Short mmCIF file of N, CA, C and O in Angstrom, two decimals:
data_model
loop_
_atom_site.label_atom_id
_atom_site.label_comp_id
_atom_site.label_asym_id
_atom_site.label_seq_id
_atom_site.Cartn_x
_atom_site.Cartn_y
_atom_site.Cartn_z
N UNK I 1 126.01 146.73 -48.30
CA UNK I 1 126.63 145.71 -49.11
C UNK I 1 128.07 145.49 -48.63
O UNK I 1 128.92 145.52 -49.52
N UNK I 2 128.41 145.33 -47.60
CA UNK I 2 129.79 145.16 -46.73
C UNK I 2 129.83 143.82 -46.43
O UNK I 2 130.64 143.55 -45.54
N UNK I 3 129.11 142.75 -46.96
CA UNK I 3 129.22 141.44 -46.40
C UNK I 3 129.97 140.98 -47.83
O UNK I 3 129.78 141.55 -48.91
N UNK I 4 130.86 139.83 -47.62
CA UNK I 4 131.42 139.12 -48.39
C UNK I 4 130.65 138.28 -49.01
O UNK I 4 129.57 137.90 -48.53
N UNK I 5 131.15 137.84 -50.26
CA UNK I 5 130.62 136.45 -50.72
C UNK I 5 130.41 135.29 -50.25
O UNK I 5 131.42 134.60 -50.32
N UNK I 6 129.63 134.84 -49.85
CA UNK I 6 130.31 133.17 -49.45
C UNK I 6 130.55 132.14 -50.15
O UNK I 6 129.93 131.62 -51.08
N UNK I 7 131.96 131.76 -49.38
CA UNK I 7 132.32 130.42 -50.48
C UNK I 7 131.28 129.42 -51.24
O UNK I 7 130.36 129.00 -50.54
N UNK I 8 131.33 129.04 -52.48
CA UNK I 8 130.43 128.18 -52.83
C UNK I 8 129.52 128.80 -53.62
O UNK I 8 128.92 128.21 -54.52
N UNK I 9 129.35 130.14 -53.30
CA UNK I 9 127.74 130.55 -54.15
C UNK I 9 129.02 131.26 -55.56
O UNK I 9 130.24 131.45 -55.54
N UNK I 10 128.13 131.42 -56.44
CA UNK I 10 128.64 132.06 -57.23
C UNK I 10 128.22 133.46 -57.45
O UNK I 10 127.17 133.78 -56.90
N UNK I 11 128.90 134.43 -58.22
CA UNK I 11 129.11 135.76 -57.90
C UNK I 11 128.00 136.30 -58.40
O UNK I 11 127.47 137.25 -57.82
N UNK I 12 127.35 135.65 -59.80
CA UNK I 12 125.70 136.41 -60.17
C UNK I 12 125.15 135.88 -59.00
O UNK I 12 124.70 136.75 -58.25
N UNK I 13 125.04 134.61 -58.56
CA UNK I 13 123.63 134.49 -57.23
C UNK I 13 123.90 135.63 -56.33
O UNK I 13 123.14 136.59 -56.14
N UNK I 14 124.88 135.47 -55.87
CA UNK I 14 125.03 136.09 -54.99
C UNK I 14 124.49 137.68 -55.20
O UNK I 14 123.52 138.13 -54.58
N UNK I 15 124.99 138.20 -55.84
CA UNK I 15 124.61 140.09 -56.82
C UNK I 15 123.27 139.59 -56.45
O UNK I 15 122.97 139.64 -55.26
N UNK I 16 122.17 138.98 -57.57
CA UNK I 16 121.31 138.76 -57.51
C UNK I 16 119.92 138.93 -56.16
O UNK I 16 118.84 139.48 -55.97
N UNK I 17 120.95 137.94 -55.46
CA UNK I 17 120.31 137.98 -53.43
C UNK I 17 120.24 139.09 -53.33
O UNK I 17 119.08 139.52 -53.28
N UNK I 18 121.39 140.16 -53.25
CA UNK I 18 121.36 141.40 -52.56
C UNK I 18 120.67 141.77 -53.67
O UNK I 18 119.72 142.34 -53.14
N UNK I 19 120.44 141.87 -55.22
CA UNK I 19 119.67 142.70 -55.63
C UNK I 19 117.99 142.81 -55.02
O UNK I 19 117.40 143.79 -54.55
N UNK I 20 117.63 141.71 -55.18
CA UNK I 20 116.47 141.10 -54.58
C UNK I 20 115.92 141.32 -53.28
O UNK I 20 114.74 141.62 -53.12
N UNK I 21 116.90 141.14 -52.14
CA UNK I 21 116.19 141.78 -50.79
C UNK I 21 116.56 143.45 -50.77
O UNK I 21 116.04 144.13 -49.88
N UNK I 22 117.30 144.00 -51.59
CA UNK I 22 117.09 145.67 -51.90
C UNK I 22 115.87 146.09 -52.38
O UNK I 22 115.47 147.12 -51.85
N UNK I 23 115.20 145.64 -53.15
CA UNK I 23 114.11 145.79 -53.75
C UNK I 23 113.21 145.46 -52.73
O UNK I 23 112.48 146.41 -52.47
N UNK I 24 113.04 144.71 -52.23
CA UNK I 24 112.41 144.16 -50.95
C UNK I 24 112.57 145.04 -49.90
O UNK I 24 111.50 145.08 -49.30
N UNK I 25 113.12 145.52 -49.55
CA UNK I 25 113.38 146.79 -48.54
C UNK I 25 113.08 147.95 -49.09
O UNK I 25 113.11 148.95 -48.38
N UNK I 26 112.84 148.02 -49.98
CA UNK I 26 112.22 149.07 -50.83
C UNK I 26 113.51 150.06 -51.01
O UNK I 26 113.20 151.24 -51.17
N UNK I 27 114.98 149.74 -51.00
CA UNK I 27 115.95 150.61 -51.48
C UNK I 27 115.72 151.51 -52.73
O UNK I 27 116.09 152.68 -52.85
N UNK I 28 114.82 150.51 -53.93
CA UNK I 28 115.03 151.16 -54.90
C UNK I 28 113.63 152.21 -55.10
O UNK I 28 113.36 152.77 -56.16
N UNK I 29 112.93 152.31 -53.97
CA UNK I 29 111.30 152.97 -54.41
C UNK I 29 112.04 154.29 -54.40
O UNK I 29 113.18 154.46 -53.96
N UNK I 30 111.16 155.32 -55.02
CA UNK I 30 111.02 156.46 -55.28
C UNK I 30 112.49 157.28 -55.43
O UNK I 30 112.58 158.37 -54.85
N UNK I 31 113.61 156.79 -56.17
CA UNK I 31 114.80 157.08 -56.75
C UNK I 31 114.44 158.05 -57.71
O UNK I 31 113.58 157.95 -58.58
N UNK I 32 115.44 159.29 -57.37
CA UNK I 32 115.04 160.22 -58.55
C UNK I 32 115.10 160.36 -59.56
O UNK I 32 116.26 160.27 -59.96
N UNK I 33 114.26 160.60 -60.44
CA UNK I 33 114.39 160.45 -61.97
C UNK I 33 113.62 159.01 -62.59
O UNK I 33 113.48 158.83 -63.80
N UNK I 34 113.00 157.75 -61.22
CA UNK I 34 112.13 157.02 -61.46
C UNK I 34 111.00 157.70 -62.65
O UNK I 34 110.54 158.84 -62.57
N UNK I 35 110.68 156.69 -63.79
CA UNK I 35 109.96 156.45 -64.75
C UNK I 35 110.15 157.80 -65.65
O UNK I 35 109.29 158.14 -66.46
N UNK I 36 111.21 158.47 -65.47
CA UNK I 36 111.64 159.37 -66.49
C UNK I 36 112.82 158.53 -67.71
O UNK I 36 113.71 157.69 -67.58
N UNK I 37 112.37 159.14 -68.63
CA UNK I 37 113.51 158.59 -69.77
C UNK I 37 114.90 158.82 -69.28
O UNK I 37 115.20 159.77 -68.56
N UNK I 38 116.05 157.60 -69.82
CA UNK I 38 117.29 157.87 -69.65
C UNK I 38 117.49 158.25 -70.81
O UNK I 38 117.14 157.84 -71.91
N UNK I 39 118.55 159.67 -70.17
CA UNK I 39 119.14 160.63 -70.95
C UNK I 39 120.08 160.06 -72.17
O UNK I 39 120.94 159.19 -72.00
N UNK I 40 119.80 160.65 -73.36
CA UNK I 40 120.58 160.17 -74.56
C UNK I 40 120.82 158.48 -74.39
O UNK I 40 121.94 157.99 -74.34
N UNK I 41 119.78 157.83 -74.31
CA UNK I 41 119.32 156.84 -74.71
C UNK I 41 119.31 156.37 -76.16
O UNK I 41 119.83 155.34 -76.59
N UNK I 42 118.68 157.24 -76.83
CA UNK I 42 118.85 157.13 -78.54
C UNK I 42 120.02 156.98 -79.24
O UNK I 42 120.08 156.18 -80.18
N UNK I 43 121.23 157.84 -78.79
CA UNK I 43 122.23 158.50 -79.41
C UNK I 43 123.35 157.19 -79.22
O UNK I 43 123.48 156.44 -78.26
N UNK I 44 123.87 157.23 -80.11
CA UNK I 44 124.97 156.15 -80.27
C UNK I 44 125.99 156.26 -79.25
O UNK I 44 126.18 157.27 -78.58
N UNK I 45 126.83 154.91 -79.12
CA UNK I 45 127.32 154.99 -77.54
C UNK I 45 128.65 155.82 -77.88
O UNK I 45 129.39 155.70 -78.86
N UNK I 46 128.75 156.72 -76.75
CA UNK I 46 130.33 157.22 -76.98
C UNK I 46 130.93 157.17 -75.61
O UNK I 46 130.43 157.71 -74.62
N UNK I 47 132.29 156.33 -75.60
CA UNK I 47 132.72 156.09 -74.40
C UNK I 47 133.55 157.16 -73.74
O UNK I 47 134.43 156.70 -73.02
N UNK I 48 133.51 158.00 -73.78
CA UNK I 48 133.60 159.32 -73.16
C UNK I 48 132.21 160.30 -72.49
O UNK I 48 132.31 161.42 -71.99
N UNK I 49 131.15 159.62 -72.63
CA UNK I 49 129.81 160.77 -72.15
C UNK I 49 130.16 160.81 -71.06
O UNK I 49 130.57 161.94 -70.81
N UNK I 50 130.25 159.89 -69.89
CA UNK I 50 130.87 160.96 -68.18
C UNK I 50 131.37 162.03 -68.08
O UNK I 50 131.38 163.04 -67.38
N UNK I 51 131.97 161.42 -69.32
CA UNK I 51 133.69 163.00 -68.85
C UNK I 51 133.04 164.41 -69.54
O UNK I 51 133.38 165.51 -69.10
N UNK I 52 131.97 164.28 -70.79
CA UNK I 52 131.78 165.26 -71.86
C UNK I 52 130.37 165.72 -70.53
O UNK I 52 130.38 166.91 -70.24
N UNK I 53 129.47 165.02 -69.93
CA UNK I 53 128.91 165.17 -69.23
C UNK I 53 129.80 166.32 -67.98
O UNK I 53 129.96 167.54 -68.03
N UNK I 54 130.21 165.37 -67.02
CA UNK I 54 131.14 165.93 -66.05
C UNK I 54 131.12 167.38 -66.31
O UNK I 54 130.71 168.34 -65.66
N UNK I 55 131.92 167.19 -67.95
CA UNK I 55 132.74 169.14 -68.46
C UNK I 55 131.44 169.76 -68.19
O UNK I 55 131.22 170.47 -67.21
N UNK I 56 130.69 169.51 -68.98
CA UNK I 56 129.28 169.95 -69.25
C UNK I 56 128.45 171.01 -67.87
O UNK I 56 128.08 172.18 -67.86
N UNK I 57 128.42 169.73 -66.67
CA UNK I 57 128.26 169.98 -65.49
C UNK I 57 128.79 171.57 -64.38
O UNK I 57 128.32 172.49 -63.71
N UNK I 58 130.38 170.81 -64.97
CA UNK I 58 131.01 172.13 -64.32
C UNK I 58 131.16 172.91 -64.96
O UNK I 58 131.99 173.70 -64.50
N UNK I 59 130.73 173.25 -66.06
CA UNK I 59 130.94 174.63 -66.91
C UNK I 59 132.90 174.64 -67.58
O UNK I 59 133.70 175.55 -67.80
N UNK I 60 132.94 173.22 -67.69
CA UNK I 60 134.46 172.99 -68.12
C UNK I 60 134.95 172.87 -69.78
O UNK I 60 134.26 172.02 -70.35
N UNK I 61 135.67 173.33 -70.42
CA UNK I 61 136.17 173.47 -71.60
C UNK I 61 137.63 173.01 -71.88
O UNK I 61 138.63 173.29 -71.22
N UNK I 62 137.52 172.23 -73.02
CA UNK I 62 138.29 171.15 -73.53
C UNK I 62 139.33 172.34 -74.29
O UNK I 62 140.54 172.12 -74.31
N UNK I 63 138.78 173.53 -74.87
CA UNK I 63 139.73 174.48 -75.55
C UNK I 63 140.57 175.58 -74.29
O UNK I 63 140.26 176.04 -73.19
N UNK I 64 141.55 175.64 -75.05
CA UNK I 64 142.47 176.67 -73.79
C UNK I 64 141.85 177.88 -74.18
O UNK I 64 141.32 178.20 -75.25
N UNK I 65 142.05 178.59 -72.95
CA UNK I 65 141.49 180.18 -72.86
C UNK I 65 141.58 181.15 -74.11
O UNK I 65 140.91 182.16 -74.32
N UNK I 66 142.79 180.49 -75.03
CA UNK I 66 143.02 181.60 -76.27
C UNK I 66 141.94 181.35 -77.18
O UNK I 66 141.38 182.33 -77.66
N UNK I 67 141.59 180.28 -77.49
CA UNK I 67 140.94 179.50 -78.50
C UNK I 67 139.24 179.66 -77.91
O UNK I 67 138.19 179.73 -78.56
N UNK I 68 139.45 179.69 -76.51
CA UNK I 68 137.59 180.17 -75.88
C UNK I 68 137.02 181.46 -76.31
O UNK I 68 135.87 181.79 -76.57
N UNK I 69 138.78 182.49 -76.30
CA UNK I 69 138.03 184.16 -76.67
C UNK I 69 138.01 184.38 -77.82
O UNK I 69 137.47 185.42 -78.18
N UNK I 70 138.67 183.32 -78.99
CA UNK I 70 138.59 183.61 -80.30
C UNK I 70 136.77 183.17 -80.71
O UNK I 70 135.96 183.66 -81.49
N UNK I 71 136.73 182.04 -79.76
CA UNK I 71 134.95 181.49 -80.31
C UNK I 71 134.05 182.90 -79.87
O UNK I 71 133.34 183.67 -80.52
N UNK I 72 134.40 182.83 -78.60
CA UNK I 72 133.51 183.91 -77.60
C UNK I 72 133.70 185.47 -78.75
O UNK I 72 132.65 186.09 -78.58
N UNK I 73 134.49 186.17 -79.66
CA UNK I 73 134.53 186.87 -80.35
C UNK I 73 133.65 186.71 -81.46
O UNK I 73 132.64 187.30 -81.84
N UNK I 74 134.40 185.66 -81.90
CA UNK I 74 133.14 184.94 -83.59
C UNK I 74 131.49 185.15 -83.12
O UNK I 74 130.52 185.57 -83.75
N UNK I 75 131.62 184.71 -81.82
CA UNK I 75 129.83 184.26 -81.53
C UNK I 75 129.42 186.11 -81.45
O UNK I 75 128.53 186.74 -82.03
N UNK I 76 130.16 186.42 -80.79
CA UNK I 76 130.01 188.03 -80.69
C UNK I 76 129.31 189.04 -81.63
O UNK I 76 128.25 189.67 -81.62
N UNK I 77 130.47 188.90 -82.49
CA UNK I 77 130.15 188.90 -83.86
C UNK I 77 129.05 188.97 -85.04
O UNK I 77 128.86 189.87 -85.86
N UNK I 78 128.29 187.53 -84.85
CA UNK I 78 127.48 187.21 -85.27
C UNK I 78 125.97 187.49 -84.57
O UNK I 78 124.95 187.71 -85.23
N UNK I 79 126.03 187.43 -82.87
CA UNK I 79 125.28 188.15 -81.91
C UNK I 79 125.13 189.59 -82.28
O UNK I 79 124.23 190.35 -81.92
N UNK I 80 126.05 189.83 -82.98
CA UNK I 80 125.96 191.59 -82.95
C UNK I 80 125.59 191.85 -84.52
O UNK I 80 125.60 193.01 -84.94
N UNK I 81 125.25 190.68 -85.46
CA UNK I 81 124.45 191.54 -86.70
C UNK I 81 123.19 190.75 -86.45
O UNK I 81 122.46 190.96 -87.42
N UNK I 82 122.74 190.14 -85.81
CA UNK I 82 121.24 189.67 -85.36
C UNK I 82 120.35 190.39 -84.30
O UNK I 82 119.25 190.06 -83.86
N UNK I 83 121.43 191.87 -83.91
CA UNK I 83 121.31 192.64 -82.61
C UNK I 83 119.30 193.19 -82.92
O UNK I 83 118.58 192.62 -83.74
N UNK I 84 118.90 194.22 -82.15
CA UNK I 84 117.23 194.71 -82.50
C UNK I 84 117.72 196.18 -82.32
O UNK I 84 117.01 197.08 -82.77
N UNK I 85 118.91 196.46 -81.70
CA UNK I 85 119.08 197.92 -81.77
C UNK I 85 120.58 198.14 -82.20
O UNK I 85 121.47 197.29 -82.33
N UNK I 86 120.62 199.20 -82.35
CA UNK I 86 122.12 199.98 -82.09
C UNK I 86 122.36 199.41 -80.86
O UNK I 86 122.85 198.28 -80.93
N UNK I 87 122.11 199.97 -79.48
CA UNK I 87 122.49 199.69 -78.53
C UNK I 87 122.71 198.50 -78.05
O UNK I 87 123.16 198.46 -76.90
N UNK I 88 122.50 197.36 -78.70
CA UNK I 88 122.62 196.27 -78.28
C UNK I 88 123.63 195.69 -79.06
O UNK I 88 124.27 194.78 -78.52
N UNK I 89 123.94 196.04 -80.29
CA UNK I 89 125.15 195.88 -81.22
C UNK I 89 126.44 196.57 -80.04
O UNK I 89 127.29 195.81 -79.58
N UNK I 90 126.41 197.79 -79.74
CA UNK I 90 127.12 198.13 -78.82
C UNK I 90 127.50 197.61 -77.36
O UNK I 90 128.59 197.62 -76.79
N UNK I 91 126.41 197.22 -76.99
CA UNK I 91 126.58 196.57 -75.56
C UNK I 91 127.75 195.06 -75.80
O UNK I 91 128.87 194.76 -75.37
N UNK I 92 126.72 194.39 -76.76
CA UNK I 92 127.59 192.92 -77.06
C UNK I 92 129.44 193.11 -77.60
O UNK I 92 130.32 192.30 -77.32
N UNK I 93 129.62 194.32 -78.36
CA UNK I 93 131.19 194.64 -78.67
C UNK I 93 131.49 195.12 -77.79
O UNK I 93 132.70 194.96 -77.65
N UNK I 94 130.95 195.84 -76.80
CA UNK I 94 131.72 196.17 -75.36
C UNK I 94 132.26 195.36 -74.42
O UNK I 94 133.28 195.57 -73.75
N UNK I 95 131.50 194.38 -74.41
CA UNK I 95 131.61 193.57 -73.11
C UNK I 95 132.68 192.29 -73.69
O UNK I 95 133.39 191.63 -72.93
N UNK I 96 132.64 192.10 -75.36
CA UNK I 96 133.97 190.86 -75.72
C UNK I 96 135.28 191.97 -75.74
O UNK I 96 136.46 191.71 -75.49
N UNK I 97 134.92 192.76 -75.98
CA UNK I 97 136.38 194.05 -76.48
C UNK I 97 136.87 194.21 -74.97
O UNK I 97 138.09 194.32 -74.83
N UNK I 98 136.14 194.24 -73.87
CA UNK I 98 136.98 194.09 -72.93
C UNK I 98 137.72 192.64 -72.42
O UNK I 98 138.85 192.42 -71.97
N UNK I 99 136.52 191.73 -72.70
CA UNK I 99 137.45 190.83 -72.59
C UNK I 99 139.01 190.33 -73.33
O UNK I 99 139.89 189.67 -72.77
N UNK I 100 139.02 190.89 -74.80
CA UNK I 100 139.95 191.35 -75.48
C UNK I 100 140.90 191.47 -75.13
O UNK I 100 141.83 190.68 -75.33
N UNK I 101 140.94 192.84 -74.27
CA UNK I 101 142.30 193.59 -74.44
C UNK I 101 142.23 193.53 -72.58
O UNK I 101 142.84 194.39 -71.94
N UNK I 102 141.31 192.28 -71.79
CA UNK I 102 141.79 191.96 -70.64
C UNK I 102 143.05 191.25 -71.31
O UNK I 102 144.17 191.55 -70.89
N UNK I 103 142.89 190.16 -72.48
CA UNK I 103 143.52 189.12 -72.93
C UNK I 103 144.56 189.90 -73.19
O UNK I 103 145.63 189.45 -72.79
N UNK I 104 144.59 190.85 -73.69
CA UNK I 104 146.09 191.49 -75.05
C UNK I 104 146.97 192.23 -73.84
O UNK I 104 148.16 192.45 -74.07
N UNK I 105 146.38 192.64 -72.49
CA UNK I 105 147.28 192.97 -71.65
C UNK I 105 147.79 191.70 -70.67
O UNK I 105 148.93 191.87 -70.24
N UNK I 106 147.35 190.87 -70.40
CA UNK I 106 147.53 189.36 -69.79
C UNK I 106 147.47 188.28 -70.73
O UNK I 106 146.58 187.49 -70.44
N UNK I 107 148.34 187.85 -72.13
CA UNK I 107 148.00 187.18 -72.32
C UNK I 107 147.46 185.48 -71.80
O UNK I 107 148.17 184.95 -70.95
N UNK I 108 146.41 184.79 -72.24
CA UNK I 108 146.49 183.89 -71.97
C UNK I 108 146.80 182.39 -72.31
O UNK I 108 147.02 182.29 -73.52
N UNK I 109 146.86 181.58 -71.88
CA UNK I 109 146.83 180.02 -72.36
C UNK I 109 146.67 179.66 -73.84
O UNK I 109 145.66 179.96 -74.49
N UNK I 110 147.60 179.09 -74.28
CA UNK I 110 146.91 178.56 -75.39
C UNK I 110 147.81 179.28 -77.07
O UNK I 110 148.87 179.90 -77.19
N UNK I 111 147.11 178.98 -77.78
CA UNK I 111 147.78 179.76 -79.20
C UNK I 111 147.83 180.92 -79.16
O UNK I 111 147.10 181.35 -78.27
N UNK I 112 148.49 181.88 -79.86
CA UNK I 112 148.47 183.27 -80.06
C UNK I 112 147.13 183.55 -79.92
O UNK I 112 146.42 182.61 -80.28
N UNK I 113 146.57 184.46 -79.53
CA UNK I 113 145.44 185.02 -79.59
C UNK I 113 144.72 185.69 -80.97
O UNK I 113 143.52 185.45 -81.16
N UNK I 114 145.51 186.60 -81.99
CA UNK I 114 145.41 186.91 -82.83
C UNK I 114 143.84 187.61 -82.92
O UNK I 114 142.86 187.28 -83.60
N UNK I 115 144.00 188.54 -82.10
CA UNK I 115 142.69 189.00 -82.18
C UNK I 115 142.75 190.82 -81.52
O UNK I 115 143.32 191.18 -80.48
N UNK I 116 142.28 191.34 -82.12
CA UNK I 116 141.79 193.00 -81.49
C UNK I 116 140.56 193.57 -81.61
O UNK I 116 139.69 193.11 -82.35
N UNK I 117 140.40 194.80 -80.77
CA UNK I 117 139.43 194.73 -79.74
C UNK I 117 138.45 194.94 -81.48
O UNK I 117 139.11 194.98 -82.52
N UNK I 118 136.95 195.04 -81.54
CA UNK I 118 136.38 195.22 -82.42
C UNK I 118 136.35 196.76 -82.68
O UNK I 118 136.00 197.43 -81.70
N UNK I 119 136.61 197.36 -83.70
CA UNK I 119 135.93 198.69 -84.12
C UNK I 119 134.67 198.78 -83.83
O UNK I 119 134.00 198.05 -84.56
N UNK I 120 134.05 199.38 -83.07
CA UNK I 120 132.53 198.96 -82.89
C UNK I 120 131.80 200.44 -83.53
O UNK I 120 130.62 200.81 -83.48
N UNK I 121 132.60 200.88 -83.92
CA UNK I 121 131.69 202.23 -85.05
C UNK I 121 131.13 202.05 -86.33
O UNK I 121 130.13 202.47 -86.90
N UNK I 122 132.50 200.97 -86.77
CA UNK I 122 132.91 200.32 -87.49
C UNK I 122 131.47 199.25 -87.88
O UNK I 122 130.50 199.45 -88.62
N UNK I 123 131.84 198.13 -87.05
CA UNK I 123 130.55 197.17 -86.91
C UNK I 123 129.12 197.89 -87.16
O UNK I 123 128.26 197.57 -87.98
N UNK I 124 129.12 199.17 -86.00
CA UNK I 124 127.41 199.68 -85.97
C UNK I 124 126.76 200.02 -87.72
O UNK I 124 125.67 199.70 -88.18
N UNK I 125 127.80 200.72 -88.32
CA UNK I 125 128.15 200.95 -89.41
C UNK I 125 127.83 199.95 -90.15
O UNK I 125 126.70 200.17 -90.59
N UNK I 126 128.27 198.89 -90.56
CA UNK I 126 128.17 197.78 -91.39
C UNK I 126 126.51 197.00 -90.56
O UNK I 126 125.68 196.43 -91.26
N UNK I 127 126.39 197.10 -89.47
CA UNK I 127 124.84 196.79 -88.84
C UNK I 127 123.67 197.98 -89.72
O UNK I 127 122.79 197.53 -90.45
N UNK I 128 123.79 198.96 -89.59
CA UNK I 128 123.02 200.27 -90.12
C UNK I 128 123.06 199.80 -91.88
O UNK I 128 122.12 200.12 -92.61
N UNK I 129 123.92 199.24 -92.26
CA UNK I 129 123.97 199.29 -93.56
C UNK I 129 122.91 198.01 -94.27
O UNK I 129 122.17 198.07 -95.26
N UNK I 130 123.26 196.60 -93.10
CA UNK I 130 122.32 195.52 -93.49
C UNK I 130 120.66 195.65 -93.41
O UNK I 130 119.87 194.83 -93.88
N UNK I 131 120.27 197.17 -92.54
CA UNK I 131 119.15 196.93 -92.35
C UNK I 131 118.78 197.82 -93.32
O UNK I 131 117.60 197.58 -93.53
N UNK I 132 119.15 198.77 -94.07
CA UNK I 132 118.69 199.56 -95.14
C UNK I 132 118.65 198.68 -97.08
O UNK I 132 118.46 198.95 -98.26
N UNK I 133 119.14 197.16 -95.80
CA UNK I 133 119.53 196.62 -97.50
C UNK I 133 119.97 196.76 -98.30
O UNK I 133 119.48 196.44 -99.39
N UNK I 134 121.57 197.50 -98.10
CA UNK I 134 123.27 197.41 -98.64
C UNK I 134 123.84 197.26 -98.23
O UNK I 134 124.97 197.23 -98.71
#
């Protein structure tokens, strides 16, 4: 599509032509994702989906790093009274508690952090207690 318009035609004919002998050349056969549904089609338009896409894509976040380990804690949290063992209540407070007090010795980006590492004896404790039903 490196050729100019020519004077005189107007700019839909013209689109049009090249749409037309593309199709004709078979540019558009077997394009991926042919006769599959377009994605969030249903969903009301929001003129930001590239960019929420894009983030999406690259594994990118709109919250600064302080505000990621406060979620990444909460979810923790809640991961860890839905746990099937002890040990897995433990594993999941190990692995945010370090991320923790990676944070509390480097702080990072963003709001205060306001957060310490979990008591996780503590937690197992209050886990042991929900499953005896007190």
């Amino acid at each position: 599509m490196t050729e100019r318009k020519p004077a005189g035609v107007s700019f839909e004919t013209w689109v049009d032509r090249q749409i037309r002998e593309a199709e004709e050349r078979g540019a558009f056969a077997d394009l991926p994702g042919a006769g599959k549904p377009i994605p969030g089609l249903g969903r009301p338009y929001d003129a930001m989906w590239w960019i929420k896409a894009k983030m999406e894509r690259e594994g990118l976040s709109a919250l600064p790093p302080s505000l990621m380990l406060r979620k990444a804690a909460e979810d923790a949290r809640q991961e860890a009274s839905r746990a099937r063992s002890e040990a897995e209540v433990r594993r999941i407070l190990t692995e945010v508690n370090e991320s923790i007090r990676q944070a509390l010795a480097r702080p990072p980006e963003g709001p205060p952090l306001n957060l310490e590492p979990f008591d996780i004896d503590a937690v197992v404790g209050e886990w042991h207690a929900e499953r005896r039903g007190g």
